[in-house]
């Protein structure tokens, strides 16, 4: 049983079509992305391209937690999207979320939003140093992140693929957050929390230097302190990330 828990009032006229999409999710739609953990599919509803994210079925313990003690990832995505928009932070328009559960726990959940075609993600800035207006985009992205921090928004999945970038005109870009189910909201963010929030984006020192310079300009804080703190957190994160990857490879080897 897949019941709509909440619809964005702006999309109530599309309710039947969206329910039909969820009911036939496995057999219809165009797969978007790699689908390693969660599956994202695209659907057309009249003139709207709809993006539906089907979250991986939780294991038994999480199934019980998400049913009785904690909001599902789909519900959090929907609610956080609305909260971002209330704060004038870009994200694809939330349409609805669905949950399928029994008395034994949550089985499946789906987050539905309007699909946003972007020109690039932050990942392209990392992978293609010669990308047109690379430094301009990087500096505007840093200002965008500073705005998040000023509003007390800690986007815990602030990683290269989770910011969509659209070009408005030459030298001017808009930024949109996706993969929204992990966020924290603060009255005020400490310096260390803000720097940690930036440390997963790139391992390139030259990019970290540009970001540190721009963050110092908009915040009025010491550029030297920002760079020193952010670079240490970046290298610590990268070392931890590759340690985990090596460990996973060893575990997979023993499984074979």
Backbone as a ProteinNet text record, in pm:
[ID]
protein_1_A
[PRIMARY]
XXXXXXXXXXXXXXXXXXXXXXXXXXXXXXXXXXXXXXXXXXXXXXXXXXXXXXXXXXXXXXXXXXXXXXXXXXXXXXXXXXXXXXXXXXXXXXXXXXXXXXXXXXXXXXXXXXXXXXXXXXXXXXXXXXXXXXXXXXXXXXXXXXXXXXXXXXXXXXXXXXXXXXXXXXXXXXXXXXXXXXXXXXXXXXXXXXXXXXXXXXXXXXXXXXXXXXXXXXXXXXXXXXXXXXXXXXXXXXXXXXXXXXXXXXXXXXXX
[TERTIARY]
85.5	0	89	69.4	149.4	55.8	53.6	-39.1	33.7	-20.7	40.4	26.2	136.8	131.8	107.9	164.6	148.5	174.6	90	107.3	130.6	219.1	230.2	99.4	36	-95.9	-94.8	21.3	29.8	15.3	26.9	24.2	-93.6	-192.1	-305.3	-379.6	-375.7	-442.9	-373.6	-249.2	-173	-173.6	-255.7	-251.1	-272.7	-372.3	-401.8	-287.6	-230.8	-120.2	1.9	28.5	146	125.8	6.3	-22.5	-4.4	-48.6	-32.6	114.9	196.8	341.3	400.9	363.8	418	372.4	245	192.1	260.8	309.8	372.6	521.2	580.5	719.1	814.8	800.4	895.7	891	778.3	761.9	758.4	778.2	770.3	874.3	881.5	974.5	1111.8	1188.3	1324.2	1422.9	1511.6	1609.9	1704.5	1730.1	1817.7	1929.1	2054.7	2167.3	2203.3	2295.7	2350.2	2263.1	2181.8	2091.5	2160.5	2280	2353.4	2281.9	2230.2	2159.3	2011	1982.6	1844.6	1819.9	1696.5	1663	1586.6	1632.8	1564.7	1513	1386.6	1327	1257.3	1251.3	1184.7	1054.9	953.7	822.1	769.3	686.9	620.3	477.1	439.8	302.1	259.7	182.1	146.8	276.6	296.2	417	528.1	504.9	602.4	683.6	815.5	900.4	915.5	874	869.2	985.2	1051.2	1164.5	1117.8	1124.4	1081.1	1200.5	1229.5	1339.8	1282.6	1314.4	1272.9	1389	1370.2	1477.3	1489.6	1611.9	1638.5	1561.7	1507.2	1433	1523.6	1483.6	1570.1	1578.1	1691.5	1700.8	1607.8	1592	1487.3	1486.9	1604.1	1608.4	1567.1	1625.2	1589.3	1443.1	1393.1	1253	1161.7	1193.5	1115.9	1137	1262.7	1294.5	1219	1222.1	1156	1003.8	951.2	806.4	758.6	834.6	781.9	859.1	986.4	1067.4	1129.4	1144.5	1213.2	1144.8	1145.5	1085.6	1163.3	1091.5	1156.1	1240.7	1331	1413.7	1328.3	1222.4	1133.5	1063.4	1012.7	943.3	1038.4	1158.9	1257.6	1293.9	1311.2	1343.9	1235.6	1109.6	996.3	992.3	1005	995.1	1115	1234.9	1353	1349.6	1296.5	1283.9	1195.2	1084.5	995.6	1062.9	1142.7	1211.5	1318	1388.8	1486.4	1419.2	1307.7	1238.1	1186.6	1142.9	1100.6	1215.6	1337.3	1457	1521.8	1448.7	1498.9	1627.1	1636.2	1748.2	1696.8	1769.9	1725.2	1724	1616.4	1604.8	1489.5	1489.5	1375.6	1244.5	1137.9	1009	958.2	932.6	878.9	732.1	693.1	556	481.8	546.9	479.7	581.2	539.2	615.9	519.7	567.1	485.4	561.1	487.3	546	462.9	530.6	464.2	513	419.7	462	361	405.6	318.8	341.3	275.7	298.3	441.6	511.8	649.2	752.3	707	800.6	780.7	863	860.4	921.9	854.9	905.8	970.4	899.3	950.9	906.4	983.9	941.4	988.2	913.3	937.3	926.9	1020.4	1014.7	994.3	894.4	856.2	880.2	951.9	978.3	978.3	972	990.4	1137	1159.2	1296.6	1357.4	1480	1551	1668.3	1663.8	1777.6	1881.9	2003.7	2109.2	2217.4	2300.7	2412.1	2534.3	2548.4	2659.4	2632.2	2716.6	2718.2	2855.5	2872.8	3003.4	3112	3073.9	3171.5	3250.2	3182.7	3251.8	3361.6	3339.5	3442	3568.1	3547.4	3660.9	3731.8	3654	3709.8	3761.5	3708.7	3746.5	3796.9	3924.9	3978.7	3958.8	3955	3939.5	3792.9	3700.5	3558.6	3535.5	3458	3438.3	3390.2	3453.7	3419.3	3429.3	3524.1	3539.9	3552.9	3644.6	3666.7	3547.8	3482.8	3364.2	3256.2	3232.6	3130.8	3169.7	3297.5	3344.7	3324.8	3354.1	3336.4	3187.9	3103.4	2960.1	2903.7	2953.9	2913.3	2952.3	3071.5	3117.2	3026.3	2985.1	2891.2	2756	2713	2588.6	2598	2709.6	2728.3	2732.1	2795.7	2798.9	2657.1	2571.5	2431.3	2362.1	2387.7	2334.1	2376.2	2504	2557.7	2496.4	2476.8	2416.5	2272.7	2205.5	2067.6	2061.5	2178.8	2183.8	2154.3	2173.4	2142.1	2270.3	2277.4	2391.5	2348.3	2390.1	2359.1	2463.3	2425.1	2522	2577.1	2504.3	2554.7	2605.3	2676.6	2732.3	2853.6	2825.9	2930.2	2918	3016.9	3023.6	2901	2828.9	2716.1	2583.6	2581.4	2453.4	2417.8	2493.6	2455.3	2443.1	2321.7	2297.9	2320.6	2382.6	2418.5	2357.2	2284.8	2224.3	2277.2	2314.3	2365.8	2250	2246	2143.4	2186.7	2310.6	2372.3	2521.7	2599.3	2744.5	2785	2858.6	2908.9	2807.6	2691.6	2588.1	2520.5	2520.9	2474.3	2379.5	2287.8	2199.5	2236.4	2212.8	2252.6	2130.6	2121.7	2006.6	2056.3	2010.5	2050.8	1959.9	2019.6	1943.9	1998.4	1928.2	1963.3	1954.2	1833.2	1808.4	1781.6	1787.4	1734.2	1821.9	1943.4	2028.8	2063.6	1997.9	2023.4	2009.1	2076.7	2056.6	2031.1	1951.8	1918.6	1960	2036.5	2095.5	2048.3	2049.1	2032.9	2156.9	2271.9	2398.7	2498.6	2575.9	2673.4	2812.1	2882.2	3017.6	3112.2	3228.2	3329.1	3366.8	3391	3432	3323	3196.6	3087.2	3081.8	3100.1	3095.4	3209.1	3328.1	3441.6	3426.2	3379	3357.1	3254.5	3158.1	3054.4	3110.1	3228.7	3290.4	3396.8	3430.4	3552.4	3536.4	3414.2	3392.7	3387.2	3404.7	3376.9	3490.4	3612.7	3725	3851.9	3940.6	4071.5	4180.7	4141.5	4239.3	4271.1	4398.2	4439.2	4408.2	4426.4	4403.2	4255.6	4166	4023.5	3991.6	4051.3	4030.6	4081.8	4191.6	4245.3	4148.7	4090.6	3993.1	3870.5	3819.2	3703.4	3734.3	3853.2	3892.6	3898.8	3953.9	3963.3	3823.6	3732.4	3599.1	3519.8	3535.4	3463.9	3512.7	3642.1	3697.4	3641.2	3627	3574.4	3432	3346.2	3205.3	3182.7	3268.6	3247.6	3323.2	3432.5	3516.7	3610.7	3616.3	3704	3841.3	3936.1	4074.3	4087.4	4139.2	4159.5	4261	4364.9	4466.8	4406.5	4323.4	4260	4162.2	4085.4	3989.6	4062.6	4165.6	4237	4302.2	4372	4441.5	4343.6	4230.1	4129.3	4064	4023.3	3951.9	4041.9	4167.3	4258.3	4287.5	4303.9	4326.4	4204.3	4084.6	3963.4	3946.1	3983.4	3974	4066.5	4192.1	4287.9	4248.9	4198.8	4152.5	4036.8	3942.7	3829.1	3874.7	3966	4014.1	4086.4	4168.8	4239.6	4141.9	4040.6	3939.1	3860.8	3826.7	3749.9	3825.2	3954.2	4030.7	4063.6	4073.2	4088.3	3965.8	3847.4	3722.7	3714.9	3757.4	3754	3846.3	3966.1	4059.5	4003.2	3938.3	3879.2	3767.4	3683.8	3575.3	3629	3738.1	3798.5	3848.3	3908.3	3956.3	3840.4	3731.7	3615.2	3553.4	3547.6	3492.4	3580.8	3712.5	3804.4	3778	3759.6	3736.2	3600.4	3503.3	3372.5	3383.2	3474.7	3493.6	3554.4
-119.1	0	124	211.5	332.5	452.2	516.3	626.3	759.4	859.6	992.2	1052	1085.5	1142.8	1293.3	1354.5	1498	1540.1	1626.1	1686.5	1835.9	1889.7	2034.1	2084.5	2179.8	2225.3	2274.2	2319	2369.2	2257.8	2131.7	2019.6	1925	1968.1	1880.1	1839.1	1924.5	1890.3	1773.9	1743.3	1633.7	1509	1509.6	1403.8	1264.5	1248	1116	1065.2	1154.6	1114.4	1072.2	1144.7	1112.8	982.4	960.7	833.4	718.2	736.6	633.6	605.9	711.1	694.9	607.2	635.1	557.5	412.2	392.2	255.8	174.5	242.2	172.8	206	245.9	293.3	187.7	63.8	-40.7	-72	-48.2	-89.4	26.6	148.7	263.3	367.5	473	581.6	559.8	668.2	667.3	679.4	581.1	583.4	700.8	772.1	888.7	864.1	871.3	846.7	699.8	665.4	529.6	431.6	480.8	392	288.7	322	225.3	193.8	296.4	275	305	428.5	469.8	478.3	465	469.7	598	672.8	793.9	771	804.4	793.8	923.9	949.4	1068.3	1029	1112.5	1089.8	1222.4	1215.1	1333.7	1338.7	1451	1474.9	1606.8	1595	1712.5	1781.2	1904.8	1978.1	1971.9	1900.1	1894.8	1765.9	1779.2	1660.7	1633.8	1514.6	1479.5	1387	1416.4	1339.9	1263.1	1130.5	1048	969.5	988.6	916.6	807.6	683.1	568.2	529.9	546	516.8	365.8	323.8	182	132.7	13.1	-44.9	-55.9	1.1	-2.8	-142.8	-171.4	-300.1	-299.9	-412.8	-432.5	-326.3	-298.3	-202	-63	-17.7	113.7	118.5	5.8	-0.6	34.1	-18.9	9.3	153.8	199.9	337.5	438.5	418.5	513.3	507.2	396	384	452.5	436.3	477.7	590.8	611.8	703.8	819.1	802	904.6	921.3	1043.4	1067.9	995.5	946.9	877.7	976.1	921.9	1007	1085.3	1022.6	1090.8	1209.2	1185.9	1294.2	1407.6	1373.3	1477.2	1556.3	1486.4	1554.6	1656.8	1616.1	1702.7	1823.4	1797.9	1906.4	1999.8	1943.4	2028.7	2113	2056.9	2134.6	2256.4	2235.6	2348.1	2450.8	2402	2494.5	2574.8	2509.5	2581.4	2692	2658.3	2757.2	2873.3	2844.6	2951.3	3046.4	2992.5	3073.2	3126.3	3115.6	3164	3094.2	2965.1	2881.4	2790.9	2783.8	2708.3	2558.1	2494	2348.3	2317.3	2202.1	2168.6	2169.7	2211.8	2226.7	2092.8	2083.5	1959.5	1942.1	1819.7	1792.3	1704.4	1597.9	1505.7	1407.1	1332	1216.1	1103.9	980.9	862	768	693.3	589.8	462.9	350.8	220.8	145.6	106.9	45.2	-57.1	-137	-230.1	-205.4	-283.7	-266.8	-300.9	-371.7	-413.6	-309.8	-201.6	-97.2	-41.7	56.7	119.9	26.8	11.7	-73.9	8.1	106.1	188.8	332.6	425.1	565.3	631.9	732.9	801.1	951.8	1023.7	1170.6	1217.3	1304.1	1349.9	1500.2	1539.9	1682.3	1711.9	1839.2	1876.8	1852.5	1798.5	1776.1	1907.3	1931.4	2053.4	2017.5	2062.2	2043.9	2149.9	2105.6	2200.6	2205.6	2307.7	2320.6	2242.8	2230	2155.6	2133.8	2052.7	2041.5	2087.2	2093.9	2133.1	2036.8	1911.8	1810.3	1852.5	1916.8	1960.3	2061.9	2145.5	2243.8	2173.2	2059.1	1982.7	1906.3	1843.3	1753.9	1826.2	1945.7	2018.4	2157.6	2169.5	2299.3	2410	2371.5	2471.1	2499.1	2449.8	2474.7	2625.4	2672.7	2817.8	2885.7	2996.3	3076.1	2995.3	2901.3	2812.8	2890.8	2986.9	3059.8	3148.2	3205.6	3288.1	3203.3	3084.1	2994.3	2952.7	2920	2875.7	2984.8	3108.9	3218.7	3243	3235.5	3252.9	3137.3	3016.2	2901.9	2922.7	2975.2	3001.2	3102.6	3205.8	3303.8	3239.2	3150	3076.4	2995.4	2926.2	2847.9	2937.7	3053.9	3148.1	3192.3	3211.1	3246	3135.2	3007.5	2895.3	2907.2	2932.5	2938.9	3054.9	3168.1	3283.2	3254.5	3168.3	3130.5	3010.8	2960.5	2849.8	2714.6	2701.6	2576.9	2496.7	2381.2	2290.8	2175	2181.7	2077.9	1968	1858.6	1756.7	1678.5	1677.5	1611.5	1713.5	1813.8	1919.1	1862.5	1781.6	1712.7	1749.7	1715	1768.2	1746.1	1634.6	1607.8	1663.4	1727.9	1764.9	1912.6	1985.3	2122.3	2133	2160.2	2182.3	2330	2356.9	2494.2	2528.9	2639.6	2687	2826.5	2843.4	2972.6	3064.9	3181.6	3280.8	3363	3406.4	3487.2	3481.8	3536.8	3530.2	3591.1	3509.8	3557.7	3557	3493.2	3494.2	3357.8	3294.3	3157.1	3142.9	3046.7	3008.5	2868.5	2841.5	2715.1	2649.8	2515.3	2441.3	2315.1	2294.9	2178.2	2059.2	1940.5	1815.8	1713.7	1600.2	1496.7	1556.5	1587.8	1678.2	1612.6	1480	1416.8	1432.2	1489.9	1508.1	1656.6	1721.9	1863.1	1890.4	1995.6	2048.3	2197.8	2248.7	2390.5	2450.7	2557.5	2618.5	2762.9	2811.6	2956	3028.5	2965.4	3021.8	2908.2	2911.7	2806.2	2851.9	2767	2799.9	2797.2	2854.8	2858	2716.5	2627.4	2490.9	2415.6	2433.7	2368	2418.7	2549.2	2606.6	2554.4	2546.3	2496.6	2347.5	2271.2	2128.2	2105.4	2196.9	2186.8	2203.8	2260.1	2283.3	2180.6	2090.8	2011.3	1890.5	1858.1	1739.4	1771.6	1896.4	1939.7	1915.9	1935	1918.6	1886.7	1810.4	1783.2	1865.5	1963	2045.6	2171.3	2184.8	2296.1	2430.7	2442.3	2570.7	2612.3	2514.8	2546.5	2587.2	2518	2551.8	2692.9	2731.5	2866.9	2973	2946.5	3040.5	3051.1	2936	2936.3	3008.8	2987.2	3053.2	3204.7	3247	3389.7	3452.5	3388	3443.9	3440.5	3333.5	3323.5	3433.7	3462	3568.6	3704.2	3725.5	3853	3876.4	3772.6	3793	3787	3713.8	3696.9	3797.5	3853.4	3943.3	3870.5	3736.4	3656.7	3640.8	3594.3	3582.7	3478.7	3521.1	3427.3	3319.9	3358.4	3261.1	3154.1	3196.8	3101.1	3010.8	3068.7	2990.3	2884.1	2925.2	2828.6	2720.2	2759.9	2661.6	2559.2	2606.9	2517.3	2429.5	2492	2418.4	2316.1	2352.1	2257.8	2138	2160.8	2048.6	1956.6	2015.6	1933.7	1858.6	1922.2	1858	1737.8	1754.1	1643.7	1532.5	1569.1	1467.2	1386.9	1457.4	1388.8	1296.6	1344.1	1262.9	1137.6	1153	1037.7	934.7	983	893.4	824.3	899	844.3	729.9	750.3	646.5	528.6	553.2	441.7	351.5	413.1	336.1	257.1	318	247.8	126.8	144.4	31.8	-80.6	-42.6	-142.4	-217.9	-146.5	-210.8	-310.1	-273.1	-363.6	-491	-476.9	-594.2	-683.8	-620.9	-699.4	-771.7	-705.3	-769.1	-884.4	-867.2	-974.1	-1099.5	-1080.5	-1194.9	-1258.4	-1176	-1231.7	-1327.3	-1294.6	-1381.7	-1514.7
0	0	0	-98.1	-109	-98	15.8	37.2	32.3	-39.4	-36.9	102.6	164	298.2	288	186.8	173.8	30.8	-19.5	-150.1	-133.2	-212.8	-224.3	-285.9	-222.4	-266.6	-411.3	-459.8	-596.9	-700.1	-654.2	-748.8	-724.4	-649.3	-621.3	-748.1	-850.6	-976.8	-1047.2	-1008.4	-1069.2	-980.6	-876.1	-775.8	-836	-916.7	-973.4	-1060.7	-1141.6	-1228.7	-1147.3	-1039.6	-957.9	-881.4	-829.6	-762.7	-861.3	-983.5	-1086.5	-1114.7	-1114.6	-1134.9	-1024.8	-899.8	-788.1	-796.1	-828.4	-837.5	-946.3	-1049.9	-1163.2	-1175.9	-1063.6	-1067.1	-1124	-1083.6	-1124.2	-1272.9	-1336.4	-1476.1	-1575.4	-1528.1	-1618.8	-1581	-1662.1	-1633.5	-1692.7	-1699.9	-1753.8	-1638.8	-1624.7	-1515.1	-1532.6	-1422.9	-1423.5	-1321.8	-1366.7	-1277.1	-1270.9	-1178.3	-1174.3	-1096.8	-1003.5	-929.9	-843.7	-791.8	-709.1	-578.2	-513.3	-385.8	-401.4	-436.2	-458.1	-608.7	-648.3	-790.9	-819.7	-919.3	-962.7	-1104.2	-1124.5	-1257.7	-1294.3	-1426.2	-1478.1	-1548	-1530.1	-1590.6	-1643.9	-1745.7	-1798.7	-1749.2	-1686.8	-1645.1	-1710	-1818	-1898.9	-1943.2	-1906.7	-1949.5	-1845.3	-1735.7	-1626.3	-1633.5	-1622.9	-1608.9	-1459.8	-1418.7	-1276.9	-1242.5	-1132.4	-1082.3	-958.1	-962.7	-849.5	-796.5	-669.2	-604.8	-515.9	-549.6	-469.8	-378.6	-248.5	-154.3	-132.7	-115.6	-91.6	30.2	21.2	132.4	254.6	368.3	486.6	547.2	613.3	682.8	803.9	867.2	967.6	1076.7	1136.5	1246.7	1198.8	1085.1	1032.7	989.5	941.6	902	1020.2	1135.1	1256.2	1301.3	1295.1	1336.2	1250.9	1116.9	1027.3	1038	1082.2	1099.1	1226.7	1336	1465.1	1534.4	1499.8	1579	1499.8	1370.6	1291.8	1157.8	1105.5	975.2	866.1	766.3	654.5	572.8	492.4	406.3	308.1	258.9	164	230.9	350.6	420.7	454.9	501.1	531.4	406.2	293.9	168.6	133.3	144.9	114.1	208.2	336	434.6	425.5	405.3	394.6	266.7	157.6	34.3	57.2	125.3	154.7	244.7	339.2	430.2	354.8	261.2	180.2	99.5	35.6	-46.1	39.2	161.3	252.5	284.3	277.4	304.3	176.1	64.5	-65.8	-109.1	-76.1	-120.6	-232.2	-342.6	-458.1	-435.9	-479.5	-484.4	-579	-646.9	-732.6	-654.4	-718.9	-652	-596.9	-466.7	-408.2	-446	-481.5	-522.6	-421.4	-374.1	-282	-226.1	-123.4	-81.4	-46.3	-59.1	-35.5	56.2	136.4	220.3	210.1	209.6	210.6	333.8	422.4	548.3	596.4	692	764.1	913	998.5	1141.8	1180.7	1091.6	1120.7	1076.9	1011	976.5	836.8	804.4	672.7	569	455.5	348.2	236	185.4	76.6	96.9	42.7	43	-85.7	-127.8	-255	-234.5	-295.4	-294.9	-438.2	-457.6	-591.3	-601.4	-706.1	-727.6	-877.2	-910	-1050.4	-1086.5	-1206.6	-1249.7	-1296.5	-1256.5	-1295.1	-1385.1	-1509.5	-1600.1	-1567.3	-1542.4	-1505.3	-1612.2	-1605.2	-1698.1	-1650.2	-1519.8	-1461	-1313.5	-1250.4	-1104.4	-1056.2	-925.7	-872	-918.6	-945	-985.1	-1110	-1204.3	-1326.6	-1296	-1194.9	-1157.4	-1107.8	-1040.6	-987.1	-1099	-1184.6	-1286.3	-1409.9	-1437.1	-1559.7	-1521.5	-1487.5	-1445.1	-1548.7	-1678.6	-1783.9	-1816.9	-1734.3	-1758	-1765.6	-1865.4	-1882.2	-1754	-1720.2	-1602.2	-1472.5	-1470.5	-1355.3	-1224.7	-1221.5	-1095.9	-1060	-1160.4	-1133.7	-1066.9	-1122.5	-1065.6	-924.3	-905.7	-774.7	-669.4	-706.8	-612	-582.1	-684.2	-659.8	-577.5	-600.6	-519.3	-373.1	-349.9	-212.9	-145	-218.6	-163.7	-133.7	-221.6	-200	-70.1	-50.1	72.3	195	182.5	295.4	331.7	229.8	255.5	334.6	296.7	374.2	519.9	539.7	675.7	754.3	688.9	755.1	797.7	722	753.6	849.4	891.2	986.6	925.1	793.4	723.8	703	768	752	661.7	537	438.8	454.4	519.6	558.3	439.8	327.3	205.9	105.1	155.4	69.5	-3.9	-106.8	-182.3	-330.3	-414.7	-552.1	-639.2	-621.1	-709	-662	-545	-484.2	-496.1	-576.6	-611.1	-761.9	-809.3	-951.7	-981.9	-1096.8	-1132.5	-1267.4	-1271.4	-1395.6	-1428.5	-1553.5	-1597.3	-1632.4	-1569.4	-1602.1	-1722.9	-1717.6	-1822.2	-1798.5	-1890.2	-1873.2	-1739.1	-1660.1	-1532	-1419	-1440.2	-1336.6	-1330.3	-1211.9	-1197.2	-1078.6	-1091.4	-980.9	-933	-804.5	-743.1	-676.5	-690.3	-639.7	-567.9	-445.6	-367.6	-396.7	-405.6	-420	-321	-309.4	-210.6	-70.3	-30.9	81.9	215.5	225.9	347.8	472.7	455.4	574	588.7	683.1	711.3	859.6	903.2	1037.4	1026	1118.5	1117.7	1252	1245.4	1364.1	1378.7	1501.3	1520.9	1472.7	1498.5	1453.3	1436.7	1328.8	1302	1345.6	1420.5	1462.8	1343.2	1360.9	1255.3	1211.8	1308.6	1275	1199.4	1238.3	1166.2	1022.5	1004.5	869.5	782.9	839.5	762	729.3	827.2	804.1	693.3	683.6	581.9	439.9	428.2	296.8	260.4	352.2	334.9	243.4	200.3	117.2	-31.8	-67.7	-204.3	-303	-260.3	-352.1	-274.2	-337	-276.9	-342.4	-425.5	-497.9	-417.3	-383.2	-298.3	-361.9	-495	-559.7	-550.3	-553.2	-539	-394.9	-299.5	-158.8	-130	-194.8	-175.8	-229.3	-346.4	-403.1	-312.3	-267.2	-178.5	-47.7	4.7	129.6	110.4	-2.2	-31.1	-40.3	-114.7	-132.5	-2	74.9	203.4	297.6	293.4	377.6	335.5	204.8	154.2	204.9	196.1	232.9	383.7	455	599.5	683.7	627.3	705	798.9	788.2	873.8	809.1	886.9	841	729.8	615.3	504.1	541.7	613.1	655.1	744.2	841.3	931.8	856.5	765.8	687.6	606.9	534.2	450.5	535.3	641.9	725.1	783	832	892	786.8	676.5	572.4	504.5	480.6	414.1	503.7	633.8	726.2	728.3	736.2	737.8	606.2	496.4	364.4	356.1	395.7	388.5	485.7	604	698.8	639.7	576.1	514.4	402.7	317.1	205.3	255.4	359.2	415	471.4	541.2	597.5	487	383.1	270.5	203.5	176.1	106.7	198.4	328.9	423.2	418.7	415.7	408.2	278.4	168.1	39.5	39.2	96.9	104.2	189.9	301.3	389.8	318.9	243.3	169.1	67.3	0.1	-98	-31.1	87.1	160.3	201.2	248.8	290.2	171.9	57.5	-62.8	-107.4	-90.3	-127.7	-44.7	87.3	174.2	148.3	102.5	67.3	-50.5	-141.3	-259.2	-217.5
[MASK]
++++++++++++++++++++++++++++++++++++++++++++++++++++++++++++++++++++++++++++++++++++++++++++++++++++++++++++++++++++++++++++++++++++++++++++++++++++++++++++++++++++++++++++++++++++++++++++++++++++++++++++++++++++++++++++++++++++++++++++++++++++++++++++++++

